[in-house]
Amino acid sequence: MTTTTDPTARTVVAVSERLVLTRPQDSDLEAVFAIHGDPETNRYNPHGPHRDRATSREMLDGFVADWVRDGVGYCAVATREEPEAVIGFAGLYLHALDGERVFNLYYRFRPSAWGLGYAAEAARAAMAEALPRFPGVGVIALIHADNLPSRRLAERLGLVADPDGRTDEEDRLIHRTG
């Protein structure tokens, strides 16, 4: 992980073949709102799209606080060719599920970035960076049953749906590493 003292520069968390994952920062508010306020990117979100920037501000503040508290969290994702243009958010958040400490895997991208393999690439990069630092912490993904693209991606990343069909309080299937 690269750290910098330049307040306008991004703190790089991971670099993959095509992507750069950085810590979220205040200047990401418009990207958070554009992605999380888009009805298309929130088709399976039980809370729906963000209606205003205040909601996106709360989310972004949470992303930043996670990094401060845990040294890990969701990342802003950009291509290596355009590192200043955030195309999505992906990463791992420390979470408790039924009293067990786990990482929640998250990925959400602009529709223009769909179908290019960016979510899988970003998720793999985030896991490769975080998991060695937190041995024994498993990974989960909470996904609505009808969100087939996200479920297929979770499976490609090595997560499987709970064999008993367990769901969380928002009726999302619990996928986890084996």
mmCIF file of C-alpha atoms in Angstrom, residues 69-139:
data_model
loop_
_atom_site.group_PDB
_atom_site.id
_atom_site.type_symbol
_atom_site.label_atom_id
_atom_site.label_comp_id
_atom_site.label_asym_id
_atom_site.label_seq_id
_atom_site.Cartn_x
_atom_site.Cartn_y
_atom_site.Cartn_z
ATOM 1 C CA ARG A 69 -10.752 2.490 12.148
ATOM 2 C CA ASP A 70 -9.754 -0.831 10.536
ATOM 3 C CA GLY A 71 -7.038 -0.076 7.976
ATOM 4 C CA VAL A 72 -9.233 -1.728 5.342
ATOM 5 C CA GLY A 73 -12.470 -0.911 3.550
ATOM 6 C CA TYR A 74 -14.179 -0.233 0.268
ATOM 7 C CA CYS A 75 -12.057 1.379 -2.445
ATOM 8 C CA ALA A 76 -12.629 3.846 -5.234
ATOM 9 C CA VAL A 77 -11.819 2.078 -8.502
ATOM 10 C CA ALA A 78 -10.421 3.686 -11.641
ATOM 11 C CA THR A 79 -8.681 2.394 -14.733
ATOM 12 C CA ARG A 80 -4.918 2.710 -14.944
ATOM 13 C CA GLU A 81 -5.419 4.752 -18.126
ATOM 14 C CA GLU A 82 -7.700 7.263 -16.366
ATOM 15 C CA PRO A 83 -6.806 7.080 -12.664
ATOM 16 C CA GLU A 84 -8.661 10.316 -11.899
ATOM 17 C CA ALA A 85 -12.048 8.975 -13.129
ATOM 18 C CA VAL A 86 -13.778 6.753 -10.544
ATOM 19 C CA ILE A 87 -15.754 4.018 -12.328
ATOM 20 C CA GLY A 88 -16.871 2.121 -9.264
ATOM 21 C CA PHE A 89 -16.369 1.055 -5.687
ATOM 22 C CA ALA A 90 -15.212 -2.356 -4.523
ATOM 23 C CA GLY A 91 -13.504 -3.925 -1.595
ATOM 24 C CA LEU A 92 -13.857 -5.532 1.793
ATOM 25 C CA TYR A 93 -15.465 -4.150 4.943
ATOM 26 C CA LEU A 94 -14.992 -5.745 8.371
ATOM 27 C CA HIS A 95 -18.431 -6.833 9.499
ATOM 28 C CA ALA A 96 -20.082 -9.088 12.091
ATOM 29 C CA LEU A 97 -22.457 -11.778 10.856
ATOM 30 C CA ASP A 98 -24.125 -13.819 13.576
ATOM 31 C CA GLY A 99 -21.323 -12.831 15.946
ATOM 32 C CA GLU A 100 -18.585 -13.914 13.533
ATOM 33 C CA ARG A 101 -16.029 -11.386 12.274
ATOM 34 C CA VAL A 102 -16.052 -11.501 8.474
ATOM 35 C CA PHE A 103 -15.293 -9.336 5.499
ATOM 36 C CA ASN A 104 -18.259 -8.169 3.451
ATOM 37 C CA LEU A 105 -17.306 -8.150 -0.227
ATOM 38 C CA TYR A 106 -18.793 -5.248 -2.168
ATOM 39 C CA TYR A 107 -18.711 -4.158 -5.784
ATOM 40 C CA ARG A 108 -20.776 -1.546 -7.605
ATOM 41 C CA PHE A 109 -19.796 0.091 -10.889
ATOM 42 C CA ARG A 110 -21.114 2.610 -13.380
ATOM 43 C CA PRO A 111 -23.173 0.857 -16.096
ATOM 44 C CA SER A 112 -20.574 1.987 -18.662
ATOM 45 C CA ALA A 113 -18.069 -0.275 -16.848
ATOM 46 C CA TRP A 114 -20.305 -3.364 -16.805
ATOM 47 C CA GLY A 115 -19.397 -6.470 -18.766
ATOM 48 C CA LEU A 116 -15.676 -5.694 -18.866
ATOM 49 C CA GLY A 117 -14.591 -7.844 -15.923
ATOM 50 C CA TYR A 118 -13.714 -4.850 -13.759
ATOM 51 C CA ALA A 119 -15.732 -5.975 -10.711
ATOM 52 C CA ALA A 120 -13.994 -9.351 -10.617
ATOM 53 C CA GLU A 121 -10.587 -7.786 -11.134
ATOM 54 C CA ALA A 122 -11.170 -5.176 -8.427
ATOM 55 C CA ALA A 123 -12.541 -7.744 -5.971
ATOM 56 C CA ARG A 124 -9.564 -10.053 -6.510
ATOM 57 C CA ALA A 125 -7.129 -7.166 -6.023
ATOM 58 C CA ALA A 126 -8.886 -6.041 -2.828
ATOM 59 C CA MET A 127 -8.916 -9.588 -1.443
ATOM 60 C CA ALA A 128 -5.248 -10.128 -2.324
ATOM 61 C CA GLU A 129 -4.351 -6.972 -0.429
ATOM 62 C CA ALA A 130 -6.556 -7.455 2.658
ATOM 63 C CA LEU A 131 -6.823 -11.173 3.383
ATOM 64 C CA PRO A 132 -3.134 -11.808 4.204
ATOM 65 C CA ARG A 133 -3.315 -9.001 6.795
ATOM 66 C CA PHE A 134 -6.369 -10.574 8.489
ATOM 67 C CA PRO A 135 -5.717 -14.328 8.654
ATOM 68 C CA GLY A 136 -8.732 -16.426 9.506
ATOM 69 C CA VAL A 137 -11.283 -13.765 8.584
ATOM 70 C CA GLY A 138 -13.665 -15.198 6.000
ATOM 71 C CA VAL A 139 -15.392 -13.352 3.180
#
